[in-house]
XYZ file of C-alpha atoms in Angstrom:
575
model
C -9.381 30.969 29.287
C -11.851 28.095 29.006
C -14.997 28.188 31.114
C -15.895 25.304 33.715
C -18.363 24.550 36.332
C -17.128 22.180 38.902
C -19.751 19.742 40.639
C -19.721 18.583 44.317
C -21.244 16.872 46.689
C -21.369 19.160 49.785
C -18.372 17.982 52.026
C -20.363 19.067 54.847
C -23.267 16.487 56.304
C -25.905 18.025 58.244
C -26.697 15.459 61.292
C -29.956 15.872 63.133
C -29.675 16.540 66.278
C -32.220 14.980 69.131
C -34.028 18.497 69.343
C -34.075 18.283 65.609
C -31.756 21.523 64.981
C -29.045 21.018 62.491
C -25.743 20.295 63.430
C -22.941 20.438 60.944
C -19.904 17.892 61.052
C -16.856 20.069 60.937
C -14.115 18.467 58.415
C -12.105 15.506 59.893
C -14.632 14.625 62.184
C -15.004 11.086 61.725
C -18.704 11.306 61.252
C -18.226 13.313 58.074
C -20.243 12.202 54.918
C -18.142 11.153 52.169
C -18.240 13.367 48.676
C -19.091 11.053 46.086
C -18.147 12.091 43.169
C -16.797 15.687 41.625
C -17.671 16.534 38.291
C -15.453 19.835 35.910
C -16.994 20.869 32.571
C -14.709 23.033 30.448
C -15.819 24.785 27.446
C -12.224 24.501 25.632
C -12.902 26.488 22.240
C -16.074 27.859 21.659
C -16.371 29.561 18.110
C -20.434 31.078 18.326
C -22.480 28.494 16.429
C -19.957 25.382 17.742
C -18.088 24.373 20.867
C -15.591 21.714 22.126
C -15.526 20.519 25.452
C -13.629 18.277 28.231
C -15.340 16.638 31.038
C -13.435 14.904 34.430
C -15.222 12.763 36.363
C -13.649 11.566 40.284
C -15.067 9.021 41.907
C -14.698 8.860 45.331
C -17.828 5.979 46.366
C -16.996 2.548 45.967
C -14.530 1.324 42.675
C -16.642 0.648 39.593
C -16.250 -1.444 36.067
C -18.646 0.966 34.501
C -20.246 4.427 34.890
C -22.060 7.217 33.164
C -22.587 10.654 33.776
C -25.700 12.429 32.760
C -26.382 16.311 32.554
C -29.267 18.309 30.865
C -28.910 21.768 28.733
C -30.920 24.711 29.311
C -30.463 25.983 25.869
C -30.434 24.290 22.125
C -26.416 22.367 22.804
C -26.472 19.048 20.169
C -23.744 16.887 20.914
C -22.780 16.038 17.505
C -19.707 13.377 18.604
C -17.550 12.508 21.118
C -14.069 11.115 22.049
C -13.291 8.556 25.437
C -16.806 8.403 26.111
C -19.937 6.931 24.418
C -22.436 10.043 24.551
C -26.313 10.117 23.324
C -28.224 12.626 23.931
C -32.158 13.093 23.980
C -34.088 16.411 23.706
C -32.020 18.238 26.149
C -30.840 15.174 28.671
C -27.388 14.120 27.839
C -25.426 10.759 29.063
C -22.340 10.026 28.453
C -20.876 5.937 29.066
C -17.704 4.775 29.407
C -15.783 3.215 26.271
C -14.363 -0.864 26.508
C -11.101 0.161 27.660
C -12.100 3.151 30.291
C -15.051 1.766 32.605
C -12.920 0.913 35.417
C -12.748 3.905 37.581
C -11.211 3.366 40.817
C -12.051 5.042 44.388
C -10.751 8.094 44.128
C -9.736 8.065 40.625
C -10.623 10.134 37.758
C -11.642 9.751 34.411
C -12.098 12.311 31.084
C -13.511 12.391 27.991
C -14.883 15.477 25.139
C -17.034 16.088 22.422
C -18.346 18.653 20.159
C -21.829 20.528 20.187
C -23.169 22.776 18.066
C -26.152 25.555 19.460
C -27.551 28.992 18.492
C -27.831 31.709 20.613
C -26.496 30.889 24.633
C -23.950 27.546 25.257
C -25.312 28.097 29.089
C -22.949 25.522 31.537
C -24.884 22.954 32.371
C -25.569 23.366 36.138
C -26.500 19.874 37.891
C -24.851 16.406 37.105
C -25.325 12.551 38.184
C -22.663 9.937 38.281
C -24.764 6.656 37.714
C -27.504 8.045 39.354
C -26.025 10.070 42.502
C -25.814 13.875 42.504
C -23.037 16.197 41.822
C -24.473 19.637 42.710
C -22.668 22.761 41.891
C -19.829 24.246 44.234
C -19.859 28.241 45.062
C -16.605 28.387 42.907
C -18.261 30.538 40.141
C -18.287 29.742 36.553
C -14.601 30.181 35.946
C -11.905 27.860 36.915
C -8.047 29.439 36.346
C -6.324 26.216 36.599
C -3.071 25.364 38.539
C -0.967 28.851 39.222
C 2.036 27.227 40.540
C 4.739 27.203 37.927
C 6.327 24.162 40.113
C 3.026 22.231 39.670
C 3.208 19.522 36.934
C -0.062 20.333 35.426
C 1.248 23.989 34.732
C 2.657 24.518 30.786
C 6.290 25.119 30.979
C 9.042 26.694 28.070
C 9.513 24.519 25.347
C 12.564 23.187 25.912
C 15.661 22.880 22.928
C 15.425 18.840 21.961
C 11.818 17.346 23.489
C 13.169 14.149 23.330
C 16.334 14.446 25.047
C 16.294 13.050 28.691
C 12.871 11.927 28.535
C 11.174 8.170 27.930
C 8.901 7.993 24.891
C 5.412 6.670 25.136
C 4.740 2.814 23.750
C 1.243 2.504 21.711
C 0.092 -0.441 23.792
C -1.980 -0.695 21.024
C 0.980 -1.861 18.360
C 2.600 -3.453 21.097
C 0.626 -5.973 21.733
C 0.372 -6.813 17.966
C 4.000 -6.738 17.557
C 4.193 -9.125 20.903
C 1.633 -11.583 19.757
C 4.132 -12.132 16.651
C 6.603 -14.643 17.052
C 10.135 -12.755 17.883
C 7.655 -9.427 18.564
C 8.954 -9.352 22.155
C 12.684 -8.001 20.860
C 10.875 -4.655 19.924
C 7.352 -4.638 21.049
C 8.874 -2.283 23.675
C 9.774 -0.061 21.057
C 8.428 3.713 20.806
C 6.295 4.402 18.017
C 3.326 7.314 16.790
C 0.141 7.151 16.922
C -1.655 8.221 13.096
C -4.786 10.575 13.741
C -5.656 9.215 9.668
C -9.284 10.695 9.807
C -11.888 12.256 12.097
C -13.240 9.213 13.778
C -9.370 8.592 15.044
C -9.940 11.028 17.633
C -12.521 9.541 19.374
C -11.133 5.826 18.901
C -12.508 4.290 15.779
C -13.181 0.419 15.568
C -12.998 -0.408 18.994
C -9.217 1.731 18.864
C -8.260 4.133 21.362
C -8.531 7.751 20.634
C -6.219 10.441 21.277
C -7.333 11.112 25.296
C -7.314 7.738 25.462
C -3.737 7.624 24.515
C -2.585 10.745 26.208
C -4.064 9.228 29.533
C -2.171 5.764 28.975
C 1.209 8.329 28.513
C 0.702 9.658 32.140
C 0.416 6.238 33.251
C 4.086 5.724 31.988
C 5.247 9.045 32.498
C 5.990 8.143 36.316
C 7.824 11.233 37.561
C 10.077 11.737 34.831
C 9.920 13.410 31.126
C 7.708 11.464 28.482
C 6.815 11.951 24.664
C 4.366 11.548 23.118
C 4.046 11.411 19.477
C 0.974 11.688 16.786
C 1.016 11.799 13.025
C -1.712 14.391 11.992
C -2.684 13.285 8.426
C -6.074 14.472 7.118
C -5.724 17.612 4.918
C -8.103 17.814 1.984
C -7.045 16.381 -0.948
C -4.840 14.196 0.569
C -1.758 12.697 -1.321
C -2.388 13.772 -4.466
C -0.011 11.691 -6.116
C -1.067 8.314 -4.588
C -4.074 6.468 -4.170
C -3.182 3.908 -0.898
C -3.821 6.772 1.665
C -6.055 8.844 -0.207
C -8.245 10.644 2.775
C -12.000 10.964 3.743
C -11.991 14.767 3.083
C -12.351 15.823 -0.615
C -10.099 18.884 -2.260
C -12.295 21.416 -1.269
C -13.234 20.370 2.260
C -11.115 22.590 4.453
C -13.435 24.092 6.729
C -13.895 20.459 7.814
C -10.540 19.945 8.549
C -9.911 22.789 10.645
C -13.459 22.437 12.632
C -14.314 19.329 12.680
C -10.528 17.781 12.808
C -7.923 20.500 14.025
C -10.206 22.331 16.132
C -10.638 19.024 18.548
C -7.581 17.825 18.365
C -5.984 21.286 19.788
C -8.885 21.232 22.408
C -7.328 17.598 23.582
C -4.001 18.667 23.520
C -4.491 21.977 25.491
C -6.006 20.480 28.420
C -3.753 21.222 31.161
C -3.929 17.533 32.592
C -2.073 16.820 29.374
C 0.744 19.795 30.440
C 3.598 17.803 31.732
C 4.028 15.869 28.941
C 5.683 16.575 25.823
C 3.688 16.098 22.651
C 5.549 15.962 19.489
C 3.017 15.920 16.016
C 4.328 15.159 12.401
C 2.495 17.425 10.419
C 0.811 15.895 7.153
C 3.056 13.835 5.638
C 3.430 13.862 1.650
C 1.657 16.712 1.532
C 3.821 20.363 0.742
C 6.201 17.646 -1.620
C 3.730 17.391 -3.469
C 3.363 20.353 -4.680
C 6.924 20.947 -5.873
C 7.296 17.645 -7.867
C 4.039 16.461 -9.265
C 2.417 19.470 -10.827
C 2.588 21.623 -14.052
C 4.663 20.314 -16.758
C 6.621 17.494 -15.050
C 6.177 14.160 -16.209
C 5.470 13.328 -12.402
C 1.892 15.509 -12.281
C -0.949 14.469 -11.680
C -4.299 16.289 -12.380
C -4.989 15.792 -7.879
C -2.116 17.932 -7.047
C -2.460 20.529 -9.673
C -5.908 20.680 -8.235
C -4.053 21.453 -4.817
C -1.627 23.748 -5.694
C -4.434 25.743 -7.342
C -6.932 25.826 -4.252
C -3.651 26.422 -1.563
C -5.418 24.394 0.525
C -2.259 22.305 1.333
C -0.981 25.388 2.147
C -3.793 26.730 4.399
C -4.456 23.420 6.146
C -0.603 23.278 7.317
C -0.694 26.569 8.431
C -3.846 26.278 10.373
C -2.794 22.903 12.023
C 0.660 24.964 13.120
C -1.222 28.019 14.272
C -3.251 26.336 16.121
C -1.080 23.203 17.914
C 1.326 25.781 18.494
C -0.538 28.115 20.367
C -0.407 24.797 22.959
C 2.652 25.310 25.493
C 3.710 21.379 25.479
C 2.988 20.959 21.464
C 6.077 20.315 19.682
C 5.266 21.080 15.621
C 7.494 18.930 13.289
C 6.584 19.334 9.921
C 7.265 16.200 6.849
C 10.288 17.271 4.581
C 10.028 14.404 2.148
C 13.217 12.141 2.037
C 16.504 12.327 -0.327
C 14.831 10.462 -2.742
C 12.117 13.078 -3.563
C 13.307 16.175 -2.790
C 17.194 16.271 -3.180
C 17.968 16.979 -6.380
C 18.339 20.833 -7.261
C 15.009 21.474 -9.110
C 13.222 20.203 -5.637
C 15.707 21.205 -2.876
C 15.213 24.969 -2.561
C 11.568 25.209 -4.082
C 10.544 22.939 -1.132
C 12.088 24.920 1.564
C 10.784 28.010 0.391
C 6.930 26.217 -0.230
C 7.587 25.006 3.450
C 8.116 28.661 4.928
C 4.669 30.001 2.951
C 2.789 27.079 4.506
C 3.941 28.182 7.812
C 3.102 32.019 7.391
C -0.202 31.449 6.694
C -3.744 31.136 8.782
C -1.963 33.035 11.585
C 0.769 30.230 11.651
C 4.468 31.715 12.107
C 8.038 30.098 11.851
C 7.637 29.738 16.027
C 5.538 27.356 15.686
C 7.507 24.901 13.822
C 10.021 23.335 16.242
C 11.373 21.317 13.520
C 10.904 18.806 10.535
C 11.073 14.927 10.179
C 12.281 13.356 7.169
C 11.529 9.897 5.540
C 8.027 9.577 7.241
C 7.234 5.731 6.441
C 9.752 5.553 3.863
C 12.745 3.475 3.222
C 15.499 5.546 2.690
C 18.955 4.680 3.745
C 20.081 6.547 6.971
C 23.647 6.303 5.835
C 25.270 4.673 2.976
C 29.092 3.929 3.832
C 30.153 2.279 0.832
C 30.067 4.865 -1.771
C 29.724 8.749 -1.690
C 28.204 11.792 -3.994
C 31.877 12.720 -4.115
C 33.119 9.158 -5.630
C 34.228 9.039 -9.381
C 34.498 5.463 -10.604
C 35.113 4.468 -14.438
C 35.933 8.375 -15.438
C 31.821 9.183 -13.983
C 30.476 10.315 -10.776
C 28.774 8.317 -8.682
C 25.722 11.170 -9.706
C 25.441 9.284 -12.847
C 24.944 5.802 -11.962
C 21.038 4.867 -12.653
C 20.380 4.467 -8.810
C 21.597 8.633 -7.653
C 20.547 9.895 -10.720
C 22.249 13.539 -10.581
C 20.499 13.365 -7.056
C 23.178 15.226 -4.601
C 22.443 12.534 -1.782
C 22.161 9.316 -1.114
C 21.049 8.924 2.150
C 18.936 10.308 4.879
C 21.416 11.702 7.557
C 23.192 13.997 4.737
C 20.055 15.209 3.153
C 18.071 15.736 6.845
C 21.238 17.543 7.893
C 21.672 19.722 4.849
C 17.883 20.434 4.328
C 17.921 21.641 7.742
C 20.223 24.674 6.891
C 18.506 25.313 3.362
C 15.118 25.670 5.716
C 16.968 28.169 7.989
C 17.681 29.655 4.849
C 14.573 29.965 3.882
C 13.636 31.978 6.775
C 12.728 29.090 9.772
C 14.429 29.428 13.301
C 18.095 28.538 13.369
C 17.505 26.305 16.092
C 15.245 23.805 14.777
C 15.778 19.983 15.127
C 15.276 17.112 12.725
C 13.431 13.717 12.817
C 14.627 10.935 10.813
C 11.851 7.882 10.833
C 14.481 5.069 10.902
C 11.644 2.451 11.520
C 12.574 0.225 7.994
C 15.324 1.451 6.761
C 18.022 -0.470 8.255
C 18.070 -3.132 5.008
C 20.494 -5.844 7.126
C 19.960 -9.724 6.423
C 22.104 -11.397 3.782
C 21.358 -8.706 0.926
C 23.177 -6.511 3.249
C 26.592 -5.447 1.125
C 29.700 -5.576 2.894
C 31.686 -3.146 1.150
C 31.603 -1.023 -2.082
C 30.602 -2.892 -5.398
C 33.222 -3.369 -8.630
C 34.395 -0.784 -10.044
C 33.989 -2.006 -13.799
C 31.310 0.616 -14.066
C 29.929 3.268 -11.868
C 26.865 1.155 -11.691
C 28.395 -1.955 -10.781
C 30.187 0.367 -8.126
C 26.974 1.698 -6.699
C 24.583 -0.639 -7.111
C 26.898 -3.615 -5.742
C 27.406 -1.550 -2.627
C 24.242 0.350 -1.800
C 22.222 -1.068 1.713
C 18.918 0.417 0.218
C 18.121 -2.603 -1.854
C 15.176 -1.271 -3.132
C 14.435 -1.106 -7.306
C 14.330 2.401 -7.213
C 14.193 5.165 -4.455
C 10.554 6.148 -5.774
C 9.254 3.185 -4.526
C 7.282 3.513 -1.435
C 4.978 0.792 -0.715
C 5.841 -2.364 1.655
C 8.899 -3.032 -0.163
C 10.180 -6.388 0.117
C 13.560 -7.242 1.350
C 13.079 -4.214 4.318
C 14.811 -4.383 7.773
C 14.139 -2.385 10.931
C 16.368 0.544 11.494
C 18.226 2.246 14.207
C 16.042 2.031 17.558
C 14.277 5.457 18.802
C 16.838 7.312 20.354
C 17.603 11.145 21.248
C 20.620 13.251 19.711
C 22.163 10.784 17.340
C 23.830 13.403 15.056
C 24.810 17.347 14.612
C 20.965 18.731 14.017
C 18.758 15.763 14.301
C 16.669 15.971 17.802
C 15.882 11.994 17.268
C 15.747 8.969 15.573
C 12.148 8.247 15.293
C 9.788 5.169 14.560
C 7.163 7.330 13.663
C 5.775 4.453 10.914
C 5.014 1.804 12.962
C 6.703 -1.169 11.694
C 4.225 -3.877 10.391
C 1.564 -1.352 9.380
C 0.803 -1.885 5.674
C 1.153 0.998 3.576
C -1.600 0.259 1.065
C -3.277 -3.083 0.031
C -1.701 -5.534 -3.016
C -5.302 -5.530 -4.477
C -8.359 -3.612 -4.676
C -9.976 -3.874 -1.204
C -13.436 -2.127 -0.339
C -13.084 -0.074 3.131
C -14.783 2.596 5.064
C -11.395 4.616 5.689
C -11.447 6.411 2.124
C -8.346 4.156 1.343
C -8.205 3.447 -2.215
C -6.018 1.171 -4.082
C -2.309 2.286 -5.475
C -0.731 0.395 -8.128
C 2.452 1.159 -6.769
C 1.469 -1.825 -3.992
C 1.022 -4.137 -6.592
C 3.805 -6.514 -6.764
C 3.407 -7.139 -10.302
C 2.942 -3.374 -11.268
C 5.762 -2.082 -14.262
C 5.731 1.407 -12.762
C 5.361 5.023 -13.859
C 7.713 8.459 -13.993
C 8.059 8.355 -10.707
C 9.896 5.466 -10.676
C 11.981 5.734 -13.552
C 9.360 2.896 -14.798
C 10.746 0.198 -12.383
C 8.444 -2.876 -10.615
C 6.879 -1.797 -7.285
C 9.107 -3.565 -5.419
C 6.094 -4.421 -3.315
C 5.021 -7.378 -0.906
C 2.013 -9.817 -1.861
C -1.191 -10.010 -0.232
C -1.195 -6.823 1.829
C -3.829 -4.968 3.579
C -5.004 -1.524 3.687
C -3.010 0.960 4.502
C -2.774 1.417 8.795
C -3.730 -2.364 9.034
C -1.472 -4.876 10.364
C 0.734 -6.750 8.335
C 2.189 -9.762 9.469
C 4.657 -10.755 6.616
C 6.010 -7.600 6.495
C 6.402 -7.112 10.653
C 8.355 -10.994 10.380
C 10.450 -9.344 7.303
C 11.438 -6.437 9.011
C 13.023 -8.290 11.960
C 14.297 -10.890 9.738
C 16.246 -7.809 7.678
C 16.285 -5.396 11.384
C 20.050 -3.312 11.381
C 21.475 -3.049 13.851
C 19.878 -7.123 13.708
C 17.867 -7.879 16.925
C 19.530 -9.974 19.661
């Protein structure tokens, strides 16, 4: 149970009387003082040398544009940074000042932000506060504060339920909305669904004038109204990160993962579990092209690289995963959903099993059990196929099977719906809950436009057959980065197919996926061949061309070409 002190303003005004005694305004008498302001500190997680915390502020005086709220320590508490809220602190006086986007704060409203301290010896609560210069004081209420009890209230955790997104709305980034809606066409979709990417520490707290992750669970109640809402985030920041690329390399090096689970984890779980966050339902992809990794680029394959042996050697793929699942999970409204790679990287039969089974160790470890996976999302920013009608693993054209033809290449699928469903019951095979649900990111892969085939190729080879009738038009399915010719997929929707819990545009559409060129950044973001357009390739693309869009940005950063592409090429095509 996290500790709190609550601050307020006595409710009761003592008038003086004409004899001078005290006389005290009972409640709803009209001369009543007003409370100005109320004030709850929570200690969320406190771990002996380091705490997280969550502050709510109510105003209840006259509206305001701006505020801060300042509160002094009695022991040696450093704030060392903060999320929703600017905070400095000076000897033992702390103040903490609204961001850009939260300094209105209404009469009668309420505001919250966190941050992490560090201190030795006692993390006292701090016992007075001031909101812009008026007085909180401390309530009788004692230092503990047990939350709401009612299991009707909506602020009370609930059961997970089967499918989180069925019957519910799913939050809009207003973020990459108004990017995609200041594009010409961007209003078709800017209503669209999409996740938020915590990419690195600062993301938390908002980094380059962005919203952070309170931020963005506080615009989700906003839309929430009084029915169900989702929520999604990508949690992406393991140490070491994708080893086998170089466009979303991260800021935390192999080694690095007490960082991650203190400094990264730690608050993000202290976010997630506050219980004004409890009626909605929070859905995190957990680190994408990580586990994969592991299976196909190490050892002896042609595919290794020196990063990922590095990885499977330290486990700390492994042990990051778990934590992030132990820990998330342990949060009643968190569902888990971890990345399962996409046909084209983990369906043939050297991958298919070893992955599963690498996926169930990752989620028995650091305390982390099978419970707190709820499922697994496939094609995470890729552009696989969701389902190709015009040819099938069972085909045989010109005496071959279509698992011949250059393009499958003795894969056993060819598209995202058969290898999400399938991989789902070699997981439960591996030893994961029989009732867990699959994502499929279907946010560019719907390859429409005029390159769209309309029926199977010739059958003069089983080449001609495959490759004249495949909708993924890419150069090969290794090929990852802002691949030219792209459409938008099937919209966000719940329950499209046996086993999948959604359709998801987890990758929102128009975010680059690495830059076309070396380009110096602050985001540990370095530059991939592989997002060169006039790159020849490697093993683990059969030593094809990229495939890739010119002049793109960094990876995360908005793309413009590629957002007017991807409606130009959308399937189902926009109205």
């Amino acid at each position: 149970m996290s500790r709190s002190r609550t601050a307020i303003l006595a409710a009761l005004a003592l008038v003086a009387g004409a004899s001078g005694t005290a006389l005290a305004v009972v409640p709803g008498d009209a001369g009543i003082a007003a409370v100005p302001c109320t004030v709850d500190y929570k200690v969320q997680n406190d771990w002996g040398t380091g705490f997280t915390a969550n502050v709510t502020v109510t105003n209840n005086s006259a509206a305001k544009s701006s505020w801060a709220v300042k509160w002094s320590y009695a022991g040696n508490q450093k704030v060392t940074s903060a999320w929703s809220a600017k905070v400095t602190q000076s000897g033992t006086a702390v103040t903490a000042a609204n961001e850009s986007y939260n300094g209105t704060l209404a009469t009668g409203a309420s505001t919250s932000f966190g941050f992490q301290g560090t201190y030795s010896g006692s993390n006292a609560l701090p016992t007075t506060f001031t909101l812009d210069g008026v007085t909180c004081n401390v309530d009788g209420g004692g230092p503990t504060d047990p939350g709401p009890t009612d299991p009707t209230d909506p602020g009370t955790p609930g059961t997970r339920v089967d499918n989180p997104y069925a019957g519910a709305k799913v939050y809009v980034n207003p973020e990459w909305s108004a990017n995609a809606a200041a594009e010409p066409g961007g209003s078709r979709v800017s209503n669209q669904p999409t996740a938020v990417w915590l990419d690195r520490t600062a993301a938390i707290n908002g980094a380059n004038g962005k919203m952070g992750l309170r931020a963005h669970l506080d615009e989700a109640l906003k839309q929430k109204g009084s029915g169900e809402l989702v929520v999604q985030f990508v949690i992406y920041n393991l140490p070491g990160r994708d080893c086998a690329a170089l466009a979303s390399n991260g800021e935390l090096g192999p080694t690095e993962i007490d960082k991650y689970k203190t400094q990264y984890i730690d608050p993000i779980k202290a976010i997630m579990a506050d219980s004004k966050y409890a009626g909605l339902r929070i859905v995190n992809t957990v680190e994408i092209d990580s586990l994969p990794n592991l299976v196909t680029n190490t050892g002896s394959r042609v595919t290794a690289t020196p990063q990922c042996d590095v990885m499977k050697a330290n486990g700390n793929y492994q042990k990051g995963v778990g934590y992030a699942l132990n820990k998330l999970g342990d949060v009643p409204n968190v569902y888990n959903y971890v990345d399962a790679g996409h046909h084209g990287w983990l369906g043939w039969d050297d991958n298919f099993a070893p992955s599963a089974a690498l996926m169930k160790e990752a989620a028995t470890t650091e305390g982390a059990t099978v419970n707190d996976v709820h499922g697994f999302i496939t094609n995470t920013a890729n552009y696989s196929a969701l389902k190709e009608n015009n040819f099938s693993i069972n085909d045989n054209v010109a005496g071959k099977s279509v698992r011949e033809s250059k393009w499958v290449d003795w894969n056993r699928y060819v598209d995202e719906l058969s290898y999400a469903q399938a991989f789902r019951n070699q997981l439960v095979t591996a030893g994961f809950n029989s009732n867990i649900g699959m994502l499929i990111d279907t946010s560019r892969n719907g390859w429409g436009g005029t390159a769209r085939p309309a029926g199977p190729g010739a059958t003069t080879s089983v080449d001609t057959y495959v490759d004249g009738g495949r909708y993924d038009r890419r150069l090969n399915t290794g090929n990852w980065c802002n691949q030219a010719g792209a459409g938008l997929g099937e919209r966000p929707q719940a329950a499209p197919a046996a086993g999948i819990d959604a359709y998801v545009w987890v990758k929102p559409p128009g975010e680059s996926d690495g830059a076309s060129s070396a380009i110096s950044n602050d985001e540990g973001k370095g530059f991939d061949r592989m997002c060169d357009p006039t790159y020849t390739g490697n093993p683990r693309n059969n030593n094809n061309m990229s495939g890739a869009l010119a002049n793109a940005p960094i990876s995360g950063h908005w793309f413009s070409a590629q957002f007017q592409q991807l409606m130009q090429n959308a399937y189902p095509p926009l109205p």
